[in-house]
Coordinates of C-alpha atoms and ligand atoms in Angstrom, one line a residue:
M1 CA 8.5 -2.3 -31.0
K2 CA 4.8 -0.9 -31.8
R3 CA 2.5 0.2 -28.8
I4 CA -0.2 -2.4 -27.9
G5 CA -3.5 -1.5 -28.4
V6 CA -6.9 -1.7 -26.3
V7 CA -7.6 -5.4 -27.6
V8 CA -4.2 -6.6 -26.5
C9 CA -4.9 -5.2 -22.9
V10 CA -8.2 -7.1 -22.8
L11 CA -6.7 -10.3 -23.5
A12 CA -3.8 -9.5 -21.1
V13 CA -6.6 -9.2 -18.3
A14 CA -8.1 -12.4 -19.4
A15 CA -4.7 -14.1 -19.3
V16 CA -4.3 -12.7 -16.0
L17 CA -7.4 -14.1 -15.0
S18 CA -7.1 -17.6 -16.1
C19 CA -3.7 -17.7 -14.6
E20 CA -4.7 -16.9 -11.3
R21 CA -6.9 -20.2 -11.3
E22 CA -4.2 -22.1 -12.2
Q23 CA -2.0 -20.5 -9.3
P24 CA -0.8 -23.3 -6.8
A25 CA -1.4 -22.5 -3.5
V26 CA 0.8 -19.8 -1.3
K27 CA 3.8 -21.4 0.4
T28 CA 5.3 -19.6 3.1
N29 CA 7.3 -22.8 3.6
P30 CA 8.9 -23.9 0.6
G31 CA 10.9 -27.0 0.8
A32 CA 8.6 -30.0 0.5
S33 CA 9.2 -30.3 -3.1
A34 CA 10.3 -32.8 -5.5
V35 CA 13.6 -31.2 -6.4
K36 CA 16.3 -31.1 -3.8
A37 CA 15.3 -28.2 -1.6
A38 CA 17.5 -24.8 -2.1
A39 CA 18.6 -22.6 0.7
A40 CA 18.9 -20.0 -1.7
A41 CA 16.3 -17.7 -3.2
I42 CA 15.4 -14.2 -4.6
F43 CA 13.0 -12.1 -3.1
L44 CA 11.2 -9.3 -5.0
T45 CA 9.1 -6.2 -4.1
G46 CA 7.6 -3.5 -5.9
D47 CA 5.0 -0.7 -6.3
E48 CA 5.3 0.1 -2.6
L49 CA 3.3 3.4 -3.4
G50 CA 4.0 4.8 -0.1
E51 CA 2.5 2.3 1.9
M52 CA 4.7 1.6 4.8
K53 CA 2.5 0.1 7.0
P54 CA -1.2 -1.2 7.0
C55 CA -3.5 1.2 9.4
G56 CA -4.6 -1.4 11.6
C57 CA -8.0 -0.5 11.0
S58 CA -9.3 -4.2 10.9
G59 CA -8.1 -7.5 11.3
G60 CA -6.5 -9.5 8.3
Q61 CA -4.6 -6.6 6.9
L62 CA -1.4 -7.8 5.1
G63 CA 1.7 -5.7 4.5
G64 CA 4.3 -3.6 6.6
L65 CA 7.9 -2.6 6.6
D66 CA 8.3 -3.6 9.8
R67 CA 7.3 -7.2 9.2
R68 CA 9.1 -7.8 6.0
R69 CA 12.1 -9.1 6.7
A70 CA 10.5 -12.2 8.1
A71 CA 10.0 -13.1 4.6
W72 CA 13.7 -13.9 3.7
S73 CA 14.9 -14.6 7.5
D74 CA 15.3 -18.4 6.5
V75 CA 17.9 -17.7 3.8
V76 CA 21.3 -16.7 4.7
A77 CA 22.8 -13.2 3.1
E78 CA 25.1 -15.2 0.7
S79 CA 22.5 -17.6 -0.6
R80 CA 19.7 -14.4 -1.0
M81 CA 19.2 -11.6 -3.2
V82 CA 16.7 -9.0 -2.2
L83 CA 15.3 -6.6 -5.0
D84 CA 12.9 -3.7 -5.4
T85 CA 11.5 -2.8 -8.7
G86 CA 10.6 0.6 -7.9
R87 CA 7.5 3.4 -7.7
L88 CA 8.2 4.0 -4.4
V89 CA 5.5 6.6 -3.4
A90 CA 2.3 7.4 -5.1
G91 CA 2.1 11.1 -5.5
D92 CA 4.0 14.1 -5.2
G93 CA 2.9 15.9 -2.0
E94 CA 4.8 16.8 1.2
Q95 CA 3.9 13.6 2.7
D96 CA 4.9 11.5 -0.1
M97 CA 8.2 13.1 -0.1
I98 CA 8.7 12.3 3.8
K99 CA 7.6 8.8 3.0
L100 CA 10.0 8.6 0.1
S101 CA 13.3 9.3 2.4
L102 CA 12.2 6.8 4.7
I103 CA 11.2 4.1 2.3
V104 CA 14.8 4.6 0.9
E105 CA 16.3 4.4 4.3
A106 CA 14.2 1.1 5.2
Y107 CA 15.2 -0.4 2.2
R108 CA 19.1 0.3 3.2
M109 CA 18.5 -0.9 6.9
L110 CA 16.5 -4.0 5.6
G111 CA 19.8 -5.0 3.2
Y112 CA 18.3 -4.5 -0.1
D113 CA 20.9 -5.6 -2.6
A114 CA 19.4 -3.3 -5.3
V115 CA 16.5 -0.8 -5.9
N116 CA 15.4 -0.5 -9.5
L117 CA 14.1 3.4 -10.1
T118 CA 11.1 4.4 -12.5
A119 CA 12.0 8.0 -13.8
H120 CA 9.2 9.5 -11.5
D121 CA 11.4 8.0 -8.3
L122 CA 14.6 9.5 -9.8
E123 CA 13.0 12.4 -10.6
R124 CA 11.4 12.9 -7.1
M125 CA 14.6 11.3 -5.4
R126 CA 16.8 13.9 -7.3
H127 CA 14.5 17.0 -6.2
Q128 CA 14.7 15.5 -2.6
G129 CA 18.5 15.5 -2.7
L130 CA 18.4 11.9 -1.7
M131 CA 20.5 10.2 -4.5
D132 CA 23.8 10.3 -2.9
S133 CA 22.8 9.0 0.5
A134 CA 20.4 6.2 -1.2
A135 CA 23.7 5.2 -3.3
A136 CA 25.8 5.2 -0.5
G137 CA 23.8 2.2 1.3
L138 CA 21.9 0.8 -1.9
K139 CA 22.9 -0.2 -5.3
L140 CA 20.4 1.8 -7.6
I141 CA 19.6 0.7 -10.9
S142 CA 17.3 2.0 -13.7
A143 CA 16.5 1.9 -17.5
E144 CA 14.9 5.6 -17.2
A145 CA 17.7 7.4 -15.8
P146 CA 18.5 10.5 -17.9
P147 CA 21.9 10.8 -19.3
T148 CA 22.9 13.5 -16.7
V149 CA 22.3 10.8 -13.8
P150 CA 23.8 7.6 -15.4
L151 CA 22.8 4.5 -13.6
D152 CA 23.5 0.9 -14.4
P153 CA 20.5 -1.1 -16.0
S154 CA 21.5 -4.1 -14.5
V155 CA 22.8 -5.6 -10.9
R156 CA 25.1 -9.0 -10.6
K157 CA 25.4 -11.0 -7.3
V158 CA 26.8 -14.5 -6.9
L159 CA 24.8 -16.8 -4.7
Q160 CA 25.9 -19.7 -2.6
V161 CA 23.7 -22.5 -4.2
D162 CA 23.9 -26.0 -2.3
G163 CA 27.8 -25.3 -2.3
K164 CA 28.1 -23.7 -5.8
S165 CA 28.7 -20.4 -7.1
V166 CA 25.5 -19.0 -9.0
P167 CA 25.6 -15.7 -10.5
V168 CA 22.3 -14.0 -10.5
T169 CA 21.8 -10.7 -12.9
V170 CA 18.9 -8.6 -12.8
A171 CA 18.4 -6.2 -15.7
T172 CA 15.9 -3.6 -16.1
F173 CA 14.4 -2.5 -19.4
N174 CA 11.9 0.2 -20.7
T175 CA 9.7 -1.4 -23.1
M176 CA 8.5 2.3 -24.6
R177 CA 11.9 3.1 -25.5
Q178 CA 13.5 0.3 -26.7
G179 CA 13.0 -3.0 -28.8
A180 CA 13.3 -6.5 -27.6
E181 CA 16.3 -7.4 -29.3
G182 CA 18.2 -4.7 -27.1
I183 CA 17.6 -7.1 -24.2
G184 CA 20.7 -9.6 -24.5
A185 CA 23.2 -6.7 -24.2
L186 CA 21.8 -5.9 -20.5
F187 CA 23.2 -9.2 -19.2
P188 CA 27.2 -8.6 -19.2
G189 CA 27.5 -12.4 -18.7
G190 CA 25.2 -13.4 -21.4
I191 CA 22.0 -15.2 -20.9
T192 CA 23.5 -18.5 -20.2
D193 CA 22.6 -21.7 -18.7
G194 CA 24.6 -21.7 -15.5
G195 CA 23.5 -18.8 -14.1
I196 CA 20.2 -17.2 -13.4
E197 CA 19.0 -13.9 -15.3
I198 CA 16.0 -11.9 -14.7
L199 CA 14.4 -9.1 -16.6
L200 CA 12.5 -6.1 -15.0
I201 CA 9.8 -4.6 -17.4
D202 CA 7.7 -1.5 -17.2
R203 CA 4.5 -3.0 -17.8
C204 CA 2.5 -6.2 -18.1
D205 CA 1.4 -6.2 -21.8
L206 CA 0.8 -9.8 -23.0
G207 CA 1.7 -9.0 -26.6
V208 CA 5.0 -7.4 -25.4
L209 CA 5.8 -10.2 -22.6
N210 CA 5.2 -12.8 -25.5
E211 CA 7.7 -11.1 -27.8
I212 CA 10.4 -10.8 -25.2
R213 CA 9.6 -14.5 -24.2
G214 CA 9.7 -15.8 -27.7
Q215 CA 12.8 -13.9 -28.5
W216 CA 14.9 -14.7 -25.2
P217 CA 13.7 -18.1 -24.1
G218 CA 17.0 -18.3 -22.4
L219 CA 15.6 -15.8 -19.4
D220 CA 14.5 -17.5 -16.4
C221 CA 11.9 -14.7 -15.2
I222 CA 10.4 -11.8 -16.5
V223 CA 9.0 -9.2 -13.8
C224 CA 6.3 -6.8 -15.1
R225 CA 4.8 -3.8 -13.6
S226 CA 1.3 -4.3 -13.2
D227 CA -1.8 -2.3 -12.2
I228 CA -3.1 -5.4 -10.3
D229 CA -2.7 -5.0 -6.5
E230 CA -2.4 -8.7 -5.9
P231 CA 0.7 -10.5 -7.5
Q232 CA 0.3 -12.8 -10.5
I233 CA 1.6 -15.4 -12.7
L234 CA 1.5 -14.3 -16.3
A235 CA 3.7 -17.3 -17.7
Q236 CA 4.4 -20.7 -16.0
Q237 CA 6.8 -22.2 -18.2
R238 CA 10.4 -20.8 -18.5
P239 CA 10.8 -17.7 -18.8
L240 CA 8.7 -17.7 -16.1
A241 CA 6.7 -14.4 -15.8
I242 CA 4.9 -12.6 -12.7
S243 CA 3.8 -9.5 -11.3
L244 CA 4.7 -8.5 -7.8
G245 CA 1.4 -6.9 -6.6
H246 CA 1.1 -3.4 -4.3
F247 CA 1.3 -1.9 -1.3
G248 CA 4.1 -4.7 0.1
R249 CA 1.1 -6.9 1.0
Y250 CA 3.3 -9.8 -0.3
V251 CA 6.9 -10.5 -0.9
S252 CA 7.4 -12.5 -4.2
R253 CA 10.0 -15.4 -3.6
L254 CA 12.0 -17.5 -6.3
D255 CA 13.4 -20.4 -4.7
I256 CA 16.9 -21.4 -6.9
E257 CA 16.9 -25.4 -7.3
T258 CA 20.1 -26.9 -8.7
T259 CA 18.9 -29.5 -11.5
A260 CA 21.0 -31.2 -14.3
G261 CA 20.1 -28.3 -16.9
G262 CA 21.3 -25.6 -14.5
P263 CA 19.8 -23.7 -11.9
R264 CA 15.9 -22.9 -12.0
L265 CA 13.4 -21.0 -10.2
R266 CA 10.2 -22.0 -8.3
Y267 CA 7.9 -18.9 -7.6
S268 CA 6.0 -18.7 -4.6
K269 CA 4.3 -15.4 -2.8
V270 CA 5.0 -14.4 0.8
P271 CA 1.8 -13.0 2.4
I272 CA 3.2 -10.4 5.1
R273 CA 0.8 -11.3 7.9
E274 CA 0.0 -9.8 11.3
E275 CA 1.6 -13.1 12.7
L276 CA 5.0 -12.4 11.6
P277 CA 7.5 -11.0 13.9
R278 CA 8.3 -7.2 13.7
D279 CA 11.4 -5.5 13.1
K280 CA 12.4 -3.1 15.9
Q281 CA 14.6 -0.8 13.7
Q282 CA 11.4 -0.6 11.1
I283 CA 9.1 0.1 14.5
E284 CA 11.3 3.2 15.0
L285 CA 11.7 4.2 11.5
Y286 CA 7.9 4.4 11.6
R287 CA 7.5 6.6 14.7
T288 CA 10.3 8.7 13.0
Y289 CA 7.7 8.7 10.3
Q290 CA 5.0 9.9 12.2
L291 CA 7.4 12.6 14.1
L292 CA 8.0 14.1 10.8
V293 CA 4.4 14.3 9.8
K294 CA 3.7 15.7 13.0
E295 CA 6.3 18.7 12.7
A296 CA 5.4 19.4 9.2
D297 CA 2.2 20.2 10.3
L298 CA 0.5 18.8 7.8
L299 CA -2.8 18.5 9.5
E300 CA -3.0 22.0 9.5
R301 CA -2.2 22.5 5.8
V302 CA -4.8 19.7 4.3
P303 CA -6.3 21.3 1.5
R304 CA -10.0 22.1 2.3
M305 CA -13.2 23.1 0.6
P306 CA -16.1 25.3 1.5
E307 CA -19.0 23.3 3.2
P308 CA -21.9 22.9 0.9
H309 CA -24.8 25.7 0.8
G310 CA -22.6 27.9 3.6
L311 CA -23.1 25.5 6.3
K312 CA -21.0 25.2 9.6
F313 CA -19.7 21.7 11.7
L314 CA -20.9 22.9 15.5
G315 CA -19.7 19.3 17.1
S316 CA -21.7 16.8 18.8
K317 CA -22.2 18.4 21.9
A318 CA -24.4 21.2 20.1
C319 CA -26.9 18.4 19.3
E320 CA -27.0 17.0 22.7
P321 CA -29.8 19.3 24.5
C322 CA -32.4 18.2 21.9
H323 CA -31.4 14.9 21.6
K324 CA -30.6 13.6 24.4
Y325 CA -31.1 9.8 23.6
S326 CA -29.3 9.7 20.4
Y327 CA -26.5 11.3 22.1
G328 CA -26.4 8.9 24.9
Q329 CA -26.3 6.4 22.9
W330 CA -23.6 7.4 20.4
S331 CA -21.6 8.2 23.3
T332 CA -21.2 4.6 24.2
K333 CA -20.2 3.3 20.6
A334 CA -17.1 3.0 19.0
H335 CA -17.2 6.1 16.9
A336 CA -17.5 8.6 19.8
N337 CA -13.7 7.4 20.6
A338 CA -12.4 7.0 16.9
M339 CA -9.6 9.4 17.5
D340 CA -8.3 7.6 20.8
S341 CA -7.4 5.0 18.6
L342 CA -5.1 6.8 16.6
V343 CA -3.6 8.3 19.8
K344 CA -2.8 4.8 21.0
V345 CA -1.0 3.9 18.0
G346 CA 0.6 7.6 17.6
S347 CA -1.1 8.5 14.1
Q348 CA -3.2 11.4 15.6
Y349 CA -1.4 13.9 13.5
D350 CA -1.3 12.1 10.4
P351 CA -4.2 13.5 7.9
E352 CA -4.0 10.4 6.1
C353 CA -5.5 8.5 9.1
V354 CA -7.2 11.4 10.6
V355 CA -9.7 12.1 7.7
C356 CA -11.9 8.9 8.5
H357 CA -11.7 9.3 12.3
V358 CA -13.0 12.8 13.1
V359 CA -15.6 15.3 11.7
G360 CA -15.3 17.0 8.3
M361 CA -11.5 17.2 8.0
K362 CA -11.6 18.1 4.2
Y363 CA -13.5 21.1 4.7
E364 CA -12.5 24.3 5.7
G365 CA -14.7 24.2 9.2
G366 CA -14.0 21.2 9.8
Y367 CA -11.3 19.3 12.3
V368 CA -7.8 20.8 12.4
N369 CA -6.4 19.4 15.6
E370 CA -7.0 18.8 19.1
E371 CA -6.5 22.5 20.2
Q372 CA -8.5 24.2 17.7
T373 CA -11.4 21.9 17.1
P374 CA -11.9 20.0 20.1
Q375 CA -15.5 19.5 19.3
L376 CA -14.9 18.0 16.3
N377 CA -12.7 15.1 17.6
H378 CA -13.8 11.4 16.7
V379 CA -16.6 10.4 14.2
G380 CA -19.5 12.5 15.6
C381 CA -22.8 13.2 14.5
E382 CA -22.0 15.5 11.6
S383 CA -19.8 12.8 10.1
C384 CA -22.9 11.2 8.9
H385 CA -26.1 13.7 8.9
G386 CA -23.6 16.5 7.7
P387 CA -23.1 20.3 9.0
G388 CA -25.9 21.0 11.7
S389 CA -26.1 24.8 11.4
A390 CA -28.8 25.1 9.4
H391 CA -31.0 22.5 11.4
V392 CA -30.1 23.9 15.0
S393 CA -31.4 27.2 14.1
D394 CA -34.4 25.7 12.6
P395 CA -35.1 21.9 13.4
S396 CA -37.6 21.4 10.3
S397 CA -34.5 21.5 8.1
V398 CA -34.0 18.2 7.4
K399 CA -31.0 16.0 8.9
T400 CA -31.7 12.3 7.8
V401 CA -28.8 10.0 6.4
G402 CA -30.9 9.1 3.5
D403 CA -28.5 6.5 1.9
A404 CA -26.7 5.2 5.0
P405 CA -24.6 2.4 3.1
A406 CA -23.0 5.4 0.7
V407 CA -22.2 7.5 3.8
C408 CA -20.9 4.4 5.6
K409 CA -18.7 3.4 2.8
T410 CA -17.1 6.7 2.6
C411 CA -15.0 5.3 5.6
H412 CA -15.8 1.4 5.9
T413 CA -14.0 1.0 2.8
P414 CA -12.8 -2.6 1.9
E415 CA -9.1 -1.7 2.8
K416 CA -9.8 0.0 6.0
S417 CA -12.9 -2.2 7.4
T418 CA -12.5 -5.7 5.7
G419 CA -15.4 -7.1 7.7
Y420 CA -18.0 -4.3 6.4
A421 CA -18.9 -5.2 2.9
G422 CA -21.6 -7.9 3.1
H423 CA -22.5 -7.0 6.8
E424 CA -24.0 -3.6 6.1
A425 CA -27.3 -4.4 8.3
E426 CA -25.0 -5.8 11.1
Y427 CA -23.2 -2.9 11.3
M428 CA -26.0 -0.3 11.2
Q429 CA -27.4 -2.7 14.3
K430 CA -24.4 -1.9 16.1
I431 CA -24.9 1.9 15.9
V432 CA -28.3 2.2 16.7
H433 CA -29.0 5.7 18.2
W434 CA -32.7 6.3 17.2
P435 CA -35.8 5.4 19.2
E436 CA -36.7 1.9 18.0
P437 CA -40.3 2.0 16.8
Ligands
HEC501 C1 -16.1 9.6 9.1 C2 -15.9 8.2 9.0 C3 -17.4 7.1 9.4 C4 -18.3 7.2 8.8 C5 -18.8 8.1 7.5 C6 -18.8 6.0 9.4 N1 -17.7 5.4 10.1 FE1 -18.2 3.4 11.5 N2 -16.1 3.6 12.1 C7 -15.2 4.6 11.8 C8 -14.1 4.6 12.4 C9 -12.8 5.6 12.3 C10 -14.4 3.5 13.3 C11 -13.1 3.1 14.4 C12 -13.6 3.5 15.6 C13 -12.7 2.9 16.7 O1 -12.6 2.0 17.2 O2 -11.5 3.7 16.9 C14 -15.8 3.3 13.2 C15 -16.2 2.1 13.8 C16 -17.5 1.6 13.5 C17 -18.4 0.4 14.3 C18 -17.7 -0.2 15.4 C19 -16.9 -1.8 14.7 C20 -16.9 -2.5 15.7 O3 -16.7 -3.8 15.5 O4 -16.9 -2.4 17.0 C21 -19.6 0.0 13.7 C22 -20.6 -1.0 13.9 C23 -19.8 1.4 12.8 N3 -18.5 2.0 12.7 C24 -20.9 1.5 11.7 C25 -20.9 2.3 10.8 C26 -21.9 2.6 10.1 C27 -23.3 1.8 10.0 C28 -21.7 3.8 9.5 C29 -23.0 4.5 8.2 C30 -24.1 4.6 8.9 C31 -20.6 4.4 9.7 N4 -19.9 3.4 10.5 C32 -20.0 5.2 9.1 C33 -15.6 5.8 10.9 C34 -16.9 6.2 10.2
HEC502 C1 -11.2 5.3 4.5 C2 -11.0 5.7 6.0 C3 -10.0 5.4 7.3 C4 -8.8 5.4 7.0 C5 -8.1 6.8 6.2 C6 -8.0 5.1 8.3 N1 -9.1 4.7 8.9 FE1 -8.7 3.8 10.9 N2 -10.8 2.9 10.9 C7 -11.5 3.0 9.8 C8 -12.6 2.4 10.1 C9 -13.9 2.3 9.2 C10 -12.5 1.7 11.1 C11 -13.1 0.7 11.7 C12 -13.1 -0.5 11.1 C13 -14.3 -1.7 11.3 O1 -14.4 -2.1 12.5 O2 -14.4 -2.1 10.4 C14 -10.9 1.8 11.7 C15 -10.6 1.5 12.8 C16 -9.3 1.9 13.6 C17 -8.5 1.5 14.6 C18 -9.1 0.9 15.5 C19 -8.9 -0.8 15.4 C20 -9.5 -1.5 16.5 O3 -9.0 -2.3 16.9 O4 -10.6 -1.3 16.9 C21 -7.3 2.0 14.4 C22 -6.0 1.8 15.5 C23 -7.1 2.6 13.0 N3 -8.3 2.6 12.5 C24 -6.0 3.5 12.8 C25 -5.9 4.1 11.6 C26 -4.5 4.8 11.3 C27 -3.3 4.5 11.8 C28 -4.8 5.1 10.3 C29 -3.7 5.9 9.1 C30 -3.0 5.1 8.6 C31 -6.3 5.1 10.0 N4 -6.7 4.2 10.6 C32 -6.7 5.5 8.3 C33 -11.6 3.9 8.8 C34 -10.2 4.7 8.5
HEC503 C1 -22.1 6.8 11.6 C2 -23.0 7.5 11.3 C3 -24.0 8.4 12.4 C4 -23.6 8.9 13.2 C5 -22.4 9.2 13.9 C6 -24.5 9.5 14.2 N1 -25.7 9.6 13.4 FE1 -27.6 9.7 13.6 N2 -28.3 8.4 12.3 C7 -27.7 7.7 11.6 C8 -28.4 6.8 10.8 C9 -27.8 5.9 9.3 C10 -29.7 7.1 10.7 C11 -30.9 6.3 10.4 C12 -32.0 7.0 9.7 C13 -31.3 8.1 8.9 O1 -31.2 7.7 7.8 O2 -31.5 9.2 8.8 C14 -29.9 8.0 12.2 C15 -30.8 8.6 12.7 C16 -31.0 9.6 13.7 C17 -31.9 10.3 14.0 C18 -33.3 9.6 13.9 C19 -33.8 10.1 12.6 C20 -35.1 9.7 12.4 O3 -35.8 9.5 11.2 O4 -35.8 9.4 13.4 C21 -31.7 10.9 15.1 C22 -32.4 11.9 15.7 C23 -30.2 11.1 15.3 N3 -29.6 10.1 14.1 C24 -29.1 11.9 15.4 C25 -27.9 11.6 15.8 C26 -27.1 12.6 16.8 C27 -27.7 13.4 17.8 C28 -25.8 12.2 16.5 C29 -24.5 12.5 17.7 C30 -24.9 12.3 19.0 C31 -25.8 11.0 15.7 N4 -27.0 10.9 15.2 C32 -24.8 10.3 15.2 C33 -26.3 7.7 11.2 C34 -25.3 8.3 12.5
HEC504 C1 -32.8 23.0 19.0 C2 -32.9 21.7 19.2 C3 -32.2 20.8 18.4 C4 -30.9 20.9 18.0 C5 -29.6 21.6 18.7 C6 -30.8 19.5 17.1 N1 -31.7 19.2 16.8 FE1 -32.2 18.0 15.7 N2 -34.1 18.0 15.9 C7 -34.8 18.5 16.6 C8 -36.5 18.8 16.5 C9 -37.3 19.5 17.0 C10 -36.6 17.5 15.3 C11 -37.7 17.0 14.8 C12 -37.9 18.1 13.5 C13 -39.0 17.6 12.6 O1 -39.7 16.4 13.0 O2 -39.4 18.5 11.9 C14 -35.2 17.0 15.0 C15 -34.9 16.2 14.0 C16 -33.5 15.6 13.6 C17 -33.1 14.1 13.0 C18 -34.4 13.3 12.5 C19 -34.5 13.8 10.9 C20 -35.2 14.8 10.6 O3 -34.3 15.7 10.1 O4 -36.4 15.0 10.7 C21 -32.1 14.2 12.8 C22 -31.0 13.4 12.3 C23 -31.4 15.5 13.7 N3 -32.5 16.2 14.3 C24 -29.8 15.6 14.0 C25 -29.5 16.4 14.6 C26 -28.2 16.8 15.1 C27 -27.1 15.8 14.0 C28 -28.1 17.7 15.5 C29 -26.8 18.2 16.1 C30 -25.9 19.0 14.6 C31 -29.3 18.2 15.8 N4 -30.1 17.4 15.5 C32 -29.5 19.4 16.9 C33 -34.1 19.6 17.3 C34 -32.7 20.0 17.4

């Protein structure tokens, strides 16, 4: 199969956008449908990318391994299949490797039937010595396994659907390595009308998708790996084509409905909202994660750069003598207690959190930890005004923020501060600590 160029990619993006409009409303409670409701379903996640849990920085965030079980708890084990399509972590750092081991453990605890591994997942898991323990509790499949680590390209489970046994086969396929003609061989039982056949592929290229759909119209669903954070429907007609989105914000659900022509799939996406019940085991697992992060001393080993122009961070107290009013105002606001919020949830040793809740973590002279740099705890004066050493010795050296929204946005990102964009002025109003004219 040829690599498809930029033009097709652009078309694919356009198609994705137009599909989005046709997308049916989110159904968290399927059942009210013209076809007889089936208490059987396949649940899919993928592209976790290390996001075990949303940060809780502002309301309305979706996701979290601790709430995921709720997505399939209404379907009994014999009638459901739960699968992850891989790309478990985003990077190769030490923290990513801690996440990798815990995500594998989480999937085992959550009763996943199979996990598809990308070449990267495999390489990292082997490097971390995780293959054996993972395989002991999980069925691992891959289309990218090297000959030295043979893994099946497919997994099969017989589900109970309305008193009938329906075989479900999920096969994984790498479109860069093989042509579409090889797909049939991935399904040991064939691509039939009596069972469900699902194909996982490595990219959401519309040209590739259409080629596969044309050649294998009997497939029930094609799941492609996309760079878009939200789940998408790429084709509504059989074979249905979907992508799952990122970060575990949604679980994709394929309800199995029995029809005269055989079992059929109905797609919906389940948003993992804050209201869903939490799972005790997963809460414990996240505590273990926080403990491992603390024990690894990641905060002290964060890569740091020198401060600009040889300036130094002094801490907010150093500003107080000459700016009593501003200091007094600041100290009554949320920024002055930003680290307390992390302590409350146990994430005060996690550099991925601390970076926005203190002064200058990314700099050599910035926050290290509570013992070494107590003066740089919380979001302080210098988080916005920059390191203060030159100004303190010569107050005529300017410390204005200048482009305030740009500074705010370094921490008030759309992900962490869902309410910031569009309300910049209100946020500014809430931090006023300068004498009003
Ligand atoms: C270094 C990161 C950082 C920067 C820069 C930053 N903030 Fe914040 N901000 C935070 C954190 C963290 C919190 C949450 C504090 C808490 O409650 O723990 C917060 C909270 C707030 C709140 C309180 C929200 C509420 O609903 O109570 C306001 C308002 C706010 N910031 C405004 C701003 C504005 C305006 C700017 C830019 C001039 C700014 N922030 C720059 C990190 C930052
Ligand atoms: C990119 C910067 C950034 C990162 C990284 C970050 N936060 Fe925050 N956090 C913020 C901002 C900004 C706010 C204030 C949001 C608002 O009110 O709009 C906040 C607020 C909070 C709050 C207070 C919420 C409340 O109810 O007042 C908690 C708790 C919190 N963050 C926890 C975390 C944890 C845990 C992590 C790591 C998993 C984390 N944060 C990582 C920027 C960040
Ligand atoms: C969240 C970001 C933020 C924090 C934290 C912060 N400031 Fe500011 N500060 C601003 C912004 C934005 C302005 C508005 C004027 C500007 O752009 O400098 C301002 C204005 C000021 C002014 C008046 C400037 C003028 O032009 O008259 C002073 C003085 C000042 N801050 C001192 C402090 C001191 C002292 C602290 C700590 C106790 C502090 N600020 C903490 C963002 C911040
Ligand atoms: C030794 C006293 C002194 C200390 C300490 C001091 N400042 Fe100032 N600051 C001044 C004076 C005086 C001015 C007014 C300068 C001017 O208008 O030329 C000023 C002005 C400012 C302004 C107004 C904008 C500007 O640059 O004209 C900001 C913002 C500011 N200081 C922030 C800080 C911060 C942040 C700290 C702590 C790191 C700090 N200052 C520490 C004396 C001090």
